PDB file of N, CA and C in Angstrom:
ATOM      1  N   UNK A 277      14.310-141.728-101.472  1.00  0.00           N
ATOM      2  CA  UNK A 277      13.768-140.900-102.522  1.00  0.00           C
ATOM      3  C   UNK A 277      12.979-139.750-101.887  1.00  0.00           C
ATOM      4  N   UNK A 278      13.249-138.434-102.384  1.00  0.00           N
ATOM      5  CA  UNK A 278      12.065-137.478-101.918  1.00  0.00           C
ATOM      6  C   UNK A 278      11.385-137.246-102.409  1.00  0.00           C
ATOM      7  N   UNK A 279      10.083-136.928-101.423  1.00  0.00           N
ATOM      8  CA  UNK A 279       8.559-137.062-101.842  1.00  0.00           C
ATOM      9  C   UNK A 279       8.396-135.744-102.223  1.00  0.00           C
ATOM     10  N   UNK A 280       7.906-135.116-103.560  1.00  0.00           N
ATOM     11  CA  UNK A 280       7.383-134.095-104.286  1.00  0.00           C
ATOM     12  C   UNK A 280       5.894-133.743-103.334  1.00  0.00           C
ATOM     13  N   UNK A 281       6.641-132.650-102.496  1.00  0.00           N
ATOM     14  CA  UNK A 281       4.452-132.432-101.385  1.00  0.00           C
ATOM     15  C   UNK A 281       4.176-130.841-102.585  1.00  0.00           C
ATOM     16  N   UNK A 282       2.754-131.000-102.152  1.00  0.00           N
ATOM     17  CA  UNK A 282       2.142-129.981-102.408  1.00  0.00           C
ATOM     18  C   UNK A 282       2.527-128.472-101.837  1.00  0.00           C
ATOM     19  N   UNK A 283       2.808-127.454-102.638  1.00  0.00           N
ATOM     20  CA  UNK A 283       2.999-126.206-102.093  1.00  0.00           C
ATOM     21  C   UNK A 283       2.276-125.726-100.560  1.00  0.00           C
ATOM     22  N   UNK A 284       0.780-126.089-100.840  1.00  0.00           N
ATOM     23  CA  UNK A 284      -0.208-125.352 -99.962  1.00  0.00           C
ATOM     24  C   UNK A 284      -0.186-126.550 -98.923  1.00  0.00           C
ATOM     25  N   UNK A 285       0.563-127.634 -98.740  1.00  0.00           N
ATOM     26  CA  UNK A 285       0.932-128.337 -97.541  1.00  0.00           C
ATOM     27  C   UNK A 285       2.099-128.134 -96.784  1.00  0.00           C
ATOM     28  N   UNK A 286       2.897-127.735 -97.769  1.00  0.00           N
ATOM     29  CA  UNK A 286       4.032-127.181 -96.901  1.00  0.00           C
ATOM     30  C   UNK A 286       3.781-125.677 -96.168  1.00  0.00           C
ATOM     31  N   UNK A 287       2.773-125.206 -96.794  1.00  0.00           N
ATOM     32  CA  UNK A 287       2.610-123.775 -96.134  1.00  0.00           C
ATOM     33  C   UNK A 287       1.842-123.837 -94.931  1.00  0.00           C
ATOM     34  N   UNK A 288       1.027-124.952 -95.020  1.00  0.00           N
ATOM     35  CA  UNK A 288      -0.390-124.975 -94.172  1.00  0.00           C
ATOM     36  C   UNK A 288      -0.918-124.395 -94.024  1.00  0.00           C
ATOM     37  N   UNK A 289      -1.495-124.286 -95.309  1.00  0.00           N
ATOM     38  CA  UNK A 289      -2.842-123.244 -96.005  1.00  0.00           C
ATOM     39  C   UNK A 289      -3.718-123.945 -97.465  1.00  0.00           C
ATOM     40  N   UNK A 290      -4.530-123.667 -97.404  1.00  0.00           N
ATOM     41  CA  UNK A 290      -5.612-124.120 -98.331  1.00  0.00           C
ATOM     42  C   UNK A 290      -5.039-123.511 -99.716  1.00  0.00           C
ATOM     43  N   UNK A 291      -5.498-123.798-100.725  1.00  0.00           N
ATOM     44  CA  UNK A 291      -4.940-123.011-102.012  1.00  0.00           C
ATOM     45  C   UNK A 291      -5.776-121.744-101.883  1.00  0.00           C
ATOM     46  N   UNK A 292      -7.127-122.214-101.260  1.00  0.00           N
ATOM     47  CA  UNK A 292      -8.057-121.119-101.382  1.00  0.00           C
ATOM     48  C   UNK A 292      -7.801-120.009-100.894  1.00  0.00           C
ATOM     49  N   UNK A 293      -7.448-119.861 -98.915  1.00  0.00           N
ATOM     50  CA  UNK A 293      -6.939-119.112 -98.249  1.00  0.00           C
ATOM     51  C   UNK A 293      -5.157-118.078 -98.917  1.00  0.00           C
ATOM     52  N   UNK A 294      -4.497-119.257-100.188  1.00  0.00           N
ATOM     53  CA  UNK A 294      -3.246-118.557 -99.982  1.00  0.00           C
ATOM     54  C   UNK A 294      -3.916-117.287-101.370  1.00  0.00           C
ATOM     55  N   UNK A 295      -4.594-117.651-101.876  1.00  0.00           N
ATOM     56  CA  UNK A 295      -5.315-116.734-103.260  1.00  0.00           C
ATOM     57  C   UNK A 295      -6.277-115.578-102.745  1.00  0.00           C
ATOM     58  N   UNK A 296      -6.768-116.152-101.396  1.00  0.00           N
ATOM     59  CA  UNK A 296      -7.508-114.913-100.556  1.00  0.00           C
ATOM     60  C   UNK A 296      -6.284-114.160-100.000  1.00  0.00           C
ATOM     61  N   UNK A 297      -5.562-114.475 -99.513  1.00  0.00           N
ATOM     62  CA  UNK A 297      -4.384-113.954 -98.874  1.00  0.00           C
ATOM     63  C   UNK A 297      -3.966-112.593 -99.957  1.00  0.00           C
ATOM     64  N   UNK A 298      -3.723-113.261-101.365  1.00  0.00           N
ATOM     65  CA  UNK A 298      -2.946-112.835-102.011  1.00  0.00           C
ATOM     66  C   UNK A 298      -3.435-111.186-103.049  1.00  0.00           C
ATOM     67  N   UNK A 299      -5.258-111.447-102.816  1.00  0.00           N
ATOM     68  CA  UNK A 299      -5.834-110.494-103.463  1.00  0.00           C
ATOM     69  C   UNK A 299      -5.956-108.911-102.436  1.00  0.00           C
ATOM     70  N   UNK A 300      -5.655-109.105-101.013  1.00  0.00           N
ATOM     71  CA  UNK A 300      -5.672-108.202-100.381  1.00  0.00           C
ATOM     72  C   UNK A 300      -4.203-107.414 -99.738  1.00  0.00           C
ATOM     73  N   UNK A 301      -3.367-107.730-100.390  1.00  0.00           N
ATOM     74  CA  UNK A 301      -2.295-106.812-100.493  1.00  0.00           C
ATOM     75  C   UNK A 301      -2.593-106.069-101.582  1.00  0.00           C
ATOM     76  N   UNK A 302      -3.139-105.665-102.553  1.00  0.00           N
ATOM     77  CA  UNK A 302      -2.786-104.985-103.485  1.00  0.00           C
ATOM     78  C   UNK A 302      -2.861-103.593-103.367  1.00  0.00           C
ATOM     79  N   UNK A 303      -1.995-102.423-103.954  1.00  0.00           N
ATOM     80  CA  UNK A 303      -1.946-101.126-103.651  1.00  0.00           C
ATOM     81  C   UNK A 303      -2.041-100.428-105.804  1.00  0.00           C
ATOM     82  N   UNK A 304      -2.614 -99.694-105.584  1.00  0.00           N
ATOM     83  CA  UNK A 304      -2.919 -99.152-106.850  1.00  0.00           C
ATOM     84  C   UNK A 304      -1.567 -97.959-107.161  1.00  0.00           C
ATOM     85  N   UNK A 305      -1.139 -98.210-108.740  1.00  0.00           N
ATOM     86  CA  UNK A 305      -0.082 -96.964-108.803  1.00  0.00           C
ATOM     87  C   UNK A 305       0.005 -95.995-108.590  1.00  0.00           C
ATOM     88  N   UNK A 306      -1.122 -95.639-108.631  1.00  0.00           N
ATOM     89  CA  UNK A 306      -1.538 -94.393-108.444  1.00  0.00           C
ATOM     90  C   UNK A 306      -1.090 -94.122-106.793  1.00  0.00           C
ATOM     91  N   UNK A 307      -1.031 -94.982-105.680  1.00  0.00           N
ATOM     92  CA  UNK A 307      -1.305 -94.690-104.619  1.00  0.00           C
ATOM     93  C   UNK A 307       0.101 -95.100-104.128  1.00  0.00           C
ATOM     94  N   UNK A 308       0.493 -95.590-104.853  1.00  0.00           N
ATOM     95  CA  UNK A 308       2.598 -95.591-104.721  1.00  0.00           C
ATOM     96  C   UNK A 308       3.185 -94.594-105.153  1.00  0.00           C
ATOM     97  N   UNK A 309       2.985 -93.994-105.765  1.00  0.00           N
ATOM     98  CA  UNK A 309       3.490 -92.356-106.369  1.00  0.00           C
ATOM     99  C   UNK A 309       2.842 -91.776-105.212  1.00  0.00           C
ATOM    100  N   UNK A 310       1.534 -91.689-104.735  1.00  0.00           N
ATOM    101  CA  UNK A 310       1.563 -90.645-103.959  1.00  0.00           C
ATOM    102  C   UNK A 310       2.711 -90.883-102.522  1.00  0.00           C
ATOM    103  N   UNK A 311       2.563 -92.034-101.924  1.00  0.00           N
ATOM    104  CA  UNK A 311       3.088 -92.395-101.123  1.00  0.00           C
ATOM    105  C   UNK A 311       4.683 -92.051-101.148  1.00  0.00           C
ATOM    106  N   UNK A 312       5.023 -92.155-102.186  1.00  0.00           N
ATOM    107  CA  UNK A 312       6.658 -91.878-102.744  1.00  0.00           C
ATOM    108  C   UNK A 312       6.976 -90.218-102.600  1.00  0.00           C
ATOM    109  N   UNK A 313       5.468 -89.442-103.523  1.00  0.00           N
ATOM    110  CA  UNK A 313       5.808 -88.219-102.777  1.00  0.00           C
ATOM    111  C   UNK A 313       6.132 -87.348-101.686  1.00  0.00           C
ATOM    112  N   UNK A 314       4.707 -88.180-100.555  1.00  0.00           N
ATOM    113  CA  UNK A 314       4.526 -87.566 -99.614  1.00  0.00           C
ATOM    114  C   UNK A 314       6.244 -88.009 -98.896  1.00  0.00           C
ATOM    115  N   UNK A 315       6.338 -89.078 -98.669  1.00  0.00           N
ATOM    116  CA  UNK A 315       8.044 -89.762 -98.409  1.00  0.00           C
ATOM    117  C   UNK A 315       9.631 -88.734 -98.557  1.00  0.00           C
ATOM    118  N   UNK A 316       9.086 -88.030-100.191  1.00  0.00           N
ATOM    119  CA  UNK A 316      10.456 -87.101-100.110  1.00  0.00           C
ATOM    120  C   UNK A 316       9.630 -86.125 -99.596  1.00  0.00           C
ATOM    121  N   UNK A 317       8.402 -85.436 -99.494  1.00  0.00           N
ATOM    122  CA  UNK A 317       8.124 -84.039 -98.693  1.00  0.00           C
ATOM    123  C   UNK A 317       8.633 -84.220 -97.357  1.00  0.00           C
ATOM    124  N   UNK A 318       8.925 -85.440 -96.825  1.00  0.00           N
ATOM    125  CA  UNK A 318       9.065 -85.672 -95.320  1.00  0.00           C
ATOM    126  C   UNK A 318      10.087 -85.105 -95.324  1.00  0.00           C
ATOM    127  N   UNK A 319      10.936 -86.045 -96.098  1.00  0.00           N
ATOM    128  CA  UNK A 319      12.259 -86.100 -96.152  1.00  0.00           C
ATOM    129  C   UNK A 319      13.055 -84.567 -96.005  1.00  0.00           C
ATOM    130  N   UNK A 320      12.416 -84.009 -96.812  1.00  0.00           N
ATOM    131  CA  UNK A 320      12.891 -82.572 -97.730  1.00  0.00           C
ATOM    132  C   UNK A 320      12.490 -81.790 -95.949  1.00  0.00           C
ATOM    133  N   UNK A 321      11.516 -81.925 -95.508  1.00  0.00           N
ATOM    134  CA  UNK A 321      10.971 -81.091 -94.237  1.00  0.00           C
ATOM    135  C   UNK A 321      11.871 -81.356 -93.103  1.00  0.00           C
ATOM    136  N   UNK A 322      12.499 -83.260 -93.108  1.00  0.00           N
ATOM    137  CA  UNK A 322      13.816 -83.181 -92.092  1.00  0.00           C
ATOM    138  C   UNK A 322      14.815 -82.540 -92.054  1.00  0.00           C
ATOM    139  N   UNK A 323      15.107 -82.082 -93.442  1.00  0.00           N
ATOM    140  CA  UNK A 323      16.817 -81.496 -94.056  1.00  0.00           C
ATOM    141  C   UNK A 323      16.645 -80.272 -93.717  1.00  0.00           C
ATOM    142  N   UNK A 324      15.005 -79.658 -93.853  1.00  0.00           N
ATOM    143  CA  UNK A 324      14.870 -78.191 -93.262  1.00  0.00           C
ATOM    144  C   UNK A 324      15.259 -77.810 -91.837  1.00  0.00           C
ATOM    145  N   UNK A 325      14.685 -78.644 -91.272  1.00  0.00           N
ATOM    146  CA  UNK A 325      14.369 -78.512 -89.555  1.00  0.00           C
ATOM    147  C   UNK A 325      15.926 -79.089 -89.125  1.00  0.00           C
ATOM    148  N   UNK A 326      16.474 -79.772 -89.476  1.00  0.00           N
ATOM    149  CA  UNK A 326      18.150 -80.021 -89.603  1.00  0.00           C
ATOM    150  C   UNK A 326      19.045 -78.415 -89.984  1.00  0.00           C
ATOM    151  N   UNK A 327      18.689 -78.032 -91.058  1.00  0.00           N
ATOM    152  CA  UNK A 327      19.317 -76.813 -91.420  1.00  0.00           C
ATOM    153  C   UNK A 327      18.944 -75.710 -89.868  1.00  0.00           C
ATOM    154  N   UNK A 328      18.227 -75.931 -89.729  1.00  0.00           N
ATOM    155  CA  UNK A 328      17.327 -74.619 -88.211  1.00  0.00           C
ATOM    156  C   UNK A 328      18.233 -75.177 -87.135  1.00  0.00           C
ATOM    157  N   UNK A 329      17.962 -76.313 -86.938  1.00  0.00           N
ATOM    158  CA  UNK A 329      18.316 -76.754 -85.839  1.00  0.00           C
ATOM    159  C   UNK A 329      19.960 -76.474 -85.928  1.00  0.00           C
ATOM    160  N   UNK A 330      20.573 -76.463 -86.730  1.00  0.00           N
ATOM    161  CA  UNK A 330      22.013 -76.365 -87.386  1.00  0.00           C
ATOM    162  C   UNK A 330      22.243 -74.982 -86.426  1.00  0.00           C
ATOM    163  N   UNK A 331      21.782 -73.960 -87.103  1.00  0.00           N
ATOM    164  CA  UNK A 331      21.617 -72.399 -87.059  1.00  0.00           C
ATOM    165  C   UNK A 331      21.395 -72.159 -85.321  1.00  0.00           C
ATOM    166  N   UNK A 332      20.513 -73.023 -84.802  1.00  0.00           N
ATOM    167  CA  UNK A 332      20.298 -72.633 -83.437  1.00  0.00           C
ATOM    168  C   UNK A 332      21.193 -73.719 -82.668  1.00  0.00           C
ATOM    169  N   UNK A 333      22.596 -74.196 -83.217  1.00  0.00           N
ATOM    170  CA  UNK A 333      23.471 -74.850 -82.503  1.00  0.00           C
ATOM    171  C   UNK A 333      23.001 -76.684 -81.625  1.00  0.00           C
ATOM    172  N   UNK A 334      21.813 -76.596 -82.550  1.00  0.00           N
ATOM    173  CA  UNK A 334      21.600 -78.057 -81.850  1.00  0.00           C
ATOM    174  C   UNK A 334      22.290 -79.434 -82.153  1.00  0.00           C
ATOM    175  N   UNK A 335      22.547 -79.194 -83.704  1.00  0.00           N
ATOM    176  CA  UNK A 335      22.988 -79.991 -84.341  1.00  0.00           C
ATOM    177  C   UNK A 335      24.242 -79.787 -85.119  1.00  0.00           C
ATOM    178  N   UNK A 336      25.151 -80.962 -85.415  1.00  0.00           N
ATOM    179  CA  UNK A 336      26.718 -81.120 -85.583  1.00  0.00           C
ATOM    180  C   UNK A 336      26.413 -80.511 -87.410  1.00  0.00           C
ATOM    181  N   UNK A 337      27.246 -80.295 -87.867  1.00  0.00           N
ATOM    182  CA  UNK A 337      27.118 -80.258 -89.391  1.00  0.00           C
ATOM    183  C   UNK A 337      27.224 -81.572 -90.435  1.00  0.00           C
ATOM    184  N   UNK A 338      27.927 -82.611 -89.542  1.00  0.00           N
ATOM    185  CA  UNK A 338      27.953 -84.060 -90.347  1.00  0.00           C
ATOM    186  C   UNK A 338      26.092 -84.634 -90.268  1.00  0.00           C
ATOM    187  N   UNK A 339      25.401 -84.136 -89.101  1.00  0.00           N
ATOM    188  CA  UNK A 339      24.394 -84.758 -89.092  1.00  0.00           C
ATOM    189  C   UNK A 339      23.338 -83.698 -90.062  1.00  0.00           C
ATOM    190  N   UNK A 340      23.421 -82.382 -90.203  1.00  0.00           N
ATOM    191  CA  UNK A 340      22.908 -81.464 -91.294  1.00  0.00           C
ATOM    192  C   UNK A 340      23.134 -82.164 -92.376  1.00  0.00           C
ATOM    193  N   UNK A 341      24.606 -82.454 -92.822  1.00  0.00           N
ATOM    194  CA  UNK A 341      25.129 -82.622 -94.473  1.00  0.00           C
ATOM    195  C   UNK A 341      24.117 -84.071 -94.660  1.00  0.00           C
ATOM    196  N   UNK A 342      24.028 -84.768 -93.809  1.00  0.00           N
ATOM    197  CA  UNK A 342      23.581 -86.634 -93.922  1.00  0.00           C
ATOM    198  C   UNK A 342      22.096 -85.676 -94.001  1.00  0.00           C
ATOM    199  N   UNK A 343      21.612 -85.554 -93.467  1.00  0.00           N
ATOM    200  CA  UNK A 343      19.665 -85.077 -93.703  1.00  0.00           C
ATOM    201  C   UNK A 343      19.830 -84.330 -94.908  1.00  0.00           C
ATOM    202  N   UNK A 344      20.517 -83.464 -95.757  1.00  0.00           N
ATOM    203  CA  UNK A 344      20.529 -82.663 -96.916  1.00  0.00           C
ATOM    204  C   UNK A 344      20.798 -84.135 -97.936  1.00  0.00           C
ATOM    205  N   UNK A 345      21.207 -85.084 -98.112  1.00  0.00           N
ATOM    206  CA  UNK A 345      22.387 -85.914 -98.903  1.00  0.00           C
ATOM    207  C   UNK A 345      21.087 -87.256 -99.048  1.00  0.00           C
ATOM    208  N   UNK A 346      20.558 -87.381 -97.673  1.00  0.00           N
ATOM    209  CA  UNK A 346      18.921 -88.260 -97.766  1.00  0.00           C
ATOM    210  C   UNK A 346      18.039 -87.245 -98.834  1.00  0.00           C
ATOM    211  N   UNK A 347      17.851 -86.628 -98.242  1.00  0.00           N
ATOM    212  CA  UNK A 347      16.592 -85.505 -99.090  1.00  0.00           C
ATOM    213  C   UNK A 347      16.844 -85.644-100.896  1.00  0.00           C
ATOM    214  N   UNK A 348      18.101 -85.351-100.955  1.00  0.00           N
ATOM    215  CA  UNK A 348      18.896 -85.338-102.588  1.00  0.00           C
ATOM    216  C   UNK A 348      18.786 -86.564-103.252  1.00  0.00           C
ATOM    217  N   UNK A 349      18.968 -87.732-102.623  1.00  0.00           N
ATOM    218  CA  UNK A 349      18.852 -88.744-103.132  1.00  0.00           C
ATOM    219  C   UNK A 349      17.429 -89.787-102.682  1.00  0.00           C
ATOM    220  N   UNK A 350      16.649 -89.098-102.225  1.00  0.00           N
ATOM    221  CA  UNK A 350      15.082 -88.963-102.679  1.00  0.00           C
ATOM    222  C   UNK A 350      14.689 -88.343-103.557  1.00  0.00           C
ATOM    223  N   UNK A 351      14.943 -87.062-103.789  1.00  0.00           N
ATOM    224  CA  UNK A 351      14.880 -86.235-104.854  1.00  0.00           C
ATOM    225  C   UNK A 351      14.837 -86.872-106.211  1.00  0.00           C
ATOM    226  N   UNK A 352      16.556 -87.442-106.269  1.00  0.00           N
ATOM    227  CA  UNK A 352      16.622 -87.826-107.397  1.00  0.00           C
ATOM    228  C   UNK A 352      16.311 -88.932-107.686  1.00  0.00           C
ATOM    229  N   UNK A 353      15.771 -89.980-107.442  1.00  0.00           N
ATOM    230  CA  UNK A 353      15.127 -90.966-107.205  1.00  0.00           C
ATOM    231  C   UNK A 353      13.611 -90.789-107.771  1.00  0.00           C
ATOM    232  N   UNK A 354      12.727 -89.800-107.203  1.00  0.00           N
ATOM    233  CA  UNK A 354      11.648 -89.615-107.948  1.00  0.00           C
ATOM    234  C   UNK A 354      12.129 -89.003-108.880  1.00  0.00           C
ATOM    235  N   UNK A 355      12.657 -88.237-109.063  1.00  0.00           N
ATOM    236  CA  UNK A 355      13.099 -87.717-110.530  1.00  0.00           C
ATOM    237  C   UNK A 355      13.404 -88.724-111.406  1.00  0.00           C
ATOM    238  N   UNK A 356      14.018 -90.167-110.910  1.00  0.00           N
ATOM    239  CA  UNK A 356      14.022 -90.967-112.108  1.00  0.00           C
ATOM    240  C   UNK A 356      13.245 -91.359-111.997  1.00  0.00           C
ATOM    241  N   UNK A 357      12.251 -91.903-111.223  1.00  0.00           N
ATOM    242  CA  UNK A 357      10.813 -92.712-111.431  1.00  0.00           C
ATOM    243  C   UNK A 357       9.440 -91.906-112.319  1.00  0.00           C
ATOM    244  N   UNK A 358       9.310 -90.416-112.081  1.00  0.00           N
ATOM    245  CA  UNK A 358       9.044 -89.674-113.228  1.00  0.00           C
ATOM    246  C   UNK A 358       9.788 -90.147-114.614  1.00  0.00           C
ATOM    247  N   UNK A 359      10.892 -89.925-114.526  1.00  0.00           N
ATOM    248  CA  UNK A 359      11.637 -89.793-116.279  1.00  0.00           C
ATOM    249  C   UNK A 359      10.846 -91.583-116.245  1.00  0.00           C
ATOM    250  N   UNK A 360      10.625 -92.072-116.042  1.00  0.00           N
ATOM    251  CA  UNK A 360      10.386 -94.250-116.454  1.00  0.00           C
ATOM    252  C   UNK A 360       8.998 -93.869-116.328  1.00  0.00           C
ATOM    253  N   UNK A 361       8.424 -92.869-116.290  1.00  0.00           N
ATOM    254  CA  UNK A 361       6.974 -92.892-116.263  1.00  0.00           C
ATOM    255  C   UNK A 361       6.583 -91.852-117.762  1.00  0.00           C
ATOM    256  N   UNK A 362       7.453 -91.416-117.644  1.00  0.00           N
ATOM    257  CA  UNK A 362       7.021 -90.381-118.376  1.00  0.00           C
ATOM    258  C   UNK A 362       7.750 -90.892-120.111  1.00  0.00           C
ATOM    259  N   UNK A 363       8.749 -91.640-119.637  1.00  0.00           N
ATOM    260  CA  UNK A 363       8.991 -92.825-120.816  1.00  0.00           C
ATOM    261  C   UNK A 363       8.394 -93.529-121.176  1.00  0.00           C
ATOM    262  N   UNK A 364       7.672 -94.345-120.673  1.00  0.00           N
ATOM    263  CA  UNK A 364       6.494 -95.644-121.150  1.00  0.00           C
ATOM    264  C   UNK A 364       5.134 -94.728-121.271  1.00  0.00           C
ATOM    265  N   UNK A 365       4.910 -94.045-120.655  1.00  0.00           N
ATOM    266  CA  UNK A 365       3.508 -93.232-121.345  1.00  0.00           C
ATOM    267  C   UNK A 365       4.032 -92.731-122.784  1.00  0.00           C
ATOM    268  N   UNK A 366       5.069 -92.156-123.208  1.00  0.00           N
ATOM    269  CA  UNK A 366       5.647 -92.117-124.629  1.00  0.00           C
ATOM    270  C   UNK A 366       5.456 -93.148-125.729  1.00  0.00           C
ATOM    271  N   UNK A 367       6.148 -94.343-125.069  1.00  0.00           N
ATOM    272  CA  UNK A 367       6.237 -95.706-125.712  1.00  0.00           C
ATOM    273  C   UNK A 367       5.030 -95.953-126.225  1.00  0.00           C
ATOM    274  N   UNK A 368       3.647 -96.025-125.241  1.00  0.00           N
ATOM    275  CA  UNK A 368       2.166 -96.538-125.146  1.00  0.00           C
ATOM    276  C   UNK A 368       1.500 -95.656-126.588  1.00  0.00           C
ATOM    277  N   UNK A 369       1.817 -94.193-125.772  1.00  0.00           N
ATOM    278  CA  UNK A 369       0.746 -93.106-126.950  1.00  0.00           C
ATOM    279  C   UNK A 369       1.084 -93.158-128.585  1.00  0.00           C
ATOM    280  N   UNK A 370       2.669 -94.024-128.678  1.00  0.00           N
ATOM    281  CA  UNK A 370       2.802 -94.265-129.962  1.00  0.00           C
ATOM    282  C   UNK A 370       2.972 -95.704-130.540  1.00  0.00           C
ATOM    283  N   UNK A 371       2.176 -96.810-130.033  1.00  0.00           N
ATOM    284  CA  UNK A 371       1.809 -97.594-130.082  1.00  0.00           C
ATOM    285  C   UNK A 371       0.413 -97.555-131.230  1.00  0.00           C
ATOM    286  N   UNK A 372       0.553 -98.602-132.534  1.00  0.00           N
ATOM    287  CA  UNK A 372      -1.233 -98.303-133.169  1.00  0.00           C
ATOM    288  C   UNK A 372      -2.054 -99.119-132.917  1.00  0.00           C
ATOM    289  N   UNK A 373      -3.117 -98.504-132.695  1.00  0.00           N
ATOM    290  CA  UNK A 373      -4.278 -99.440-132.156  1.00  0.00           C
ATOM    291  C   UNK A 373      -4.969 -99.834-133.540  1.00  0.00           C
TER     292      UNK A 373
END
């Protein structure tokens, strides 16, 4: 027959330690949007310096088109995470209190 153990024995951790554990990952939304931004500015700044580097013969054009094609689909990516933000703030403000 198998024995039903406790979660926090199989982990070998206290319940206490896995709930301390668990309160110091947290990141605020606010600070994932920024992070998401700064992410495509990178992005968008590789596809540039790709395009230059293109122009001054450093680089192939398959490796230009792949840094333009990342950038785009960062792009559009926050562009949908805006539109799902900018949807549920809709949803909320017409909600009655």
């Amino acid at each position: 027959m198998t024995e039903i153990k406790n979660i926090s024995e199989l982990l070998g951790k206290s319940l206490q330690e896995i709930k301390d554990l668990r309160g110091t990952q947290k990141e605020s939304f606010e600070q994932a949007l920024k992070d998401a931004i700064k992410e495509a500015s990178r992005v968008e700044q590789e596809a540039q310096n790709a395009i230059e580097a293109f122009s001054k013969g450093e680089l192939s054009i398959h490796q230009v088109v792949l840094a333009m094609e990342k950038a785009d689909m960062t792009l559009q990516t926050l562009i949908q995470v805006r539109n799902k933000v900018l949807t549920a703030y809709e949803e909320i403000s017409r909600m009655q209190v």
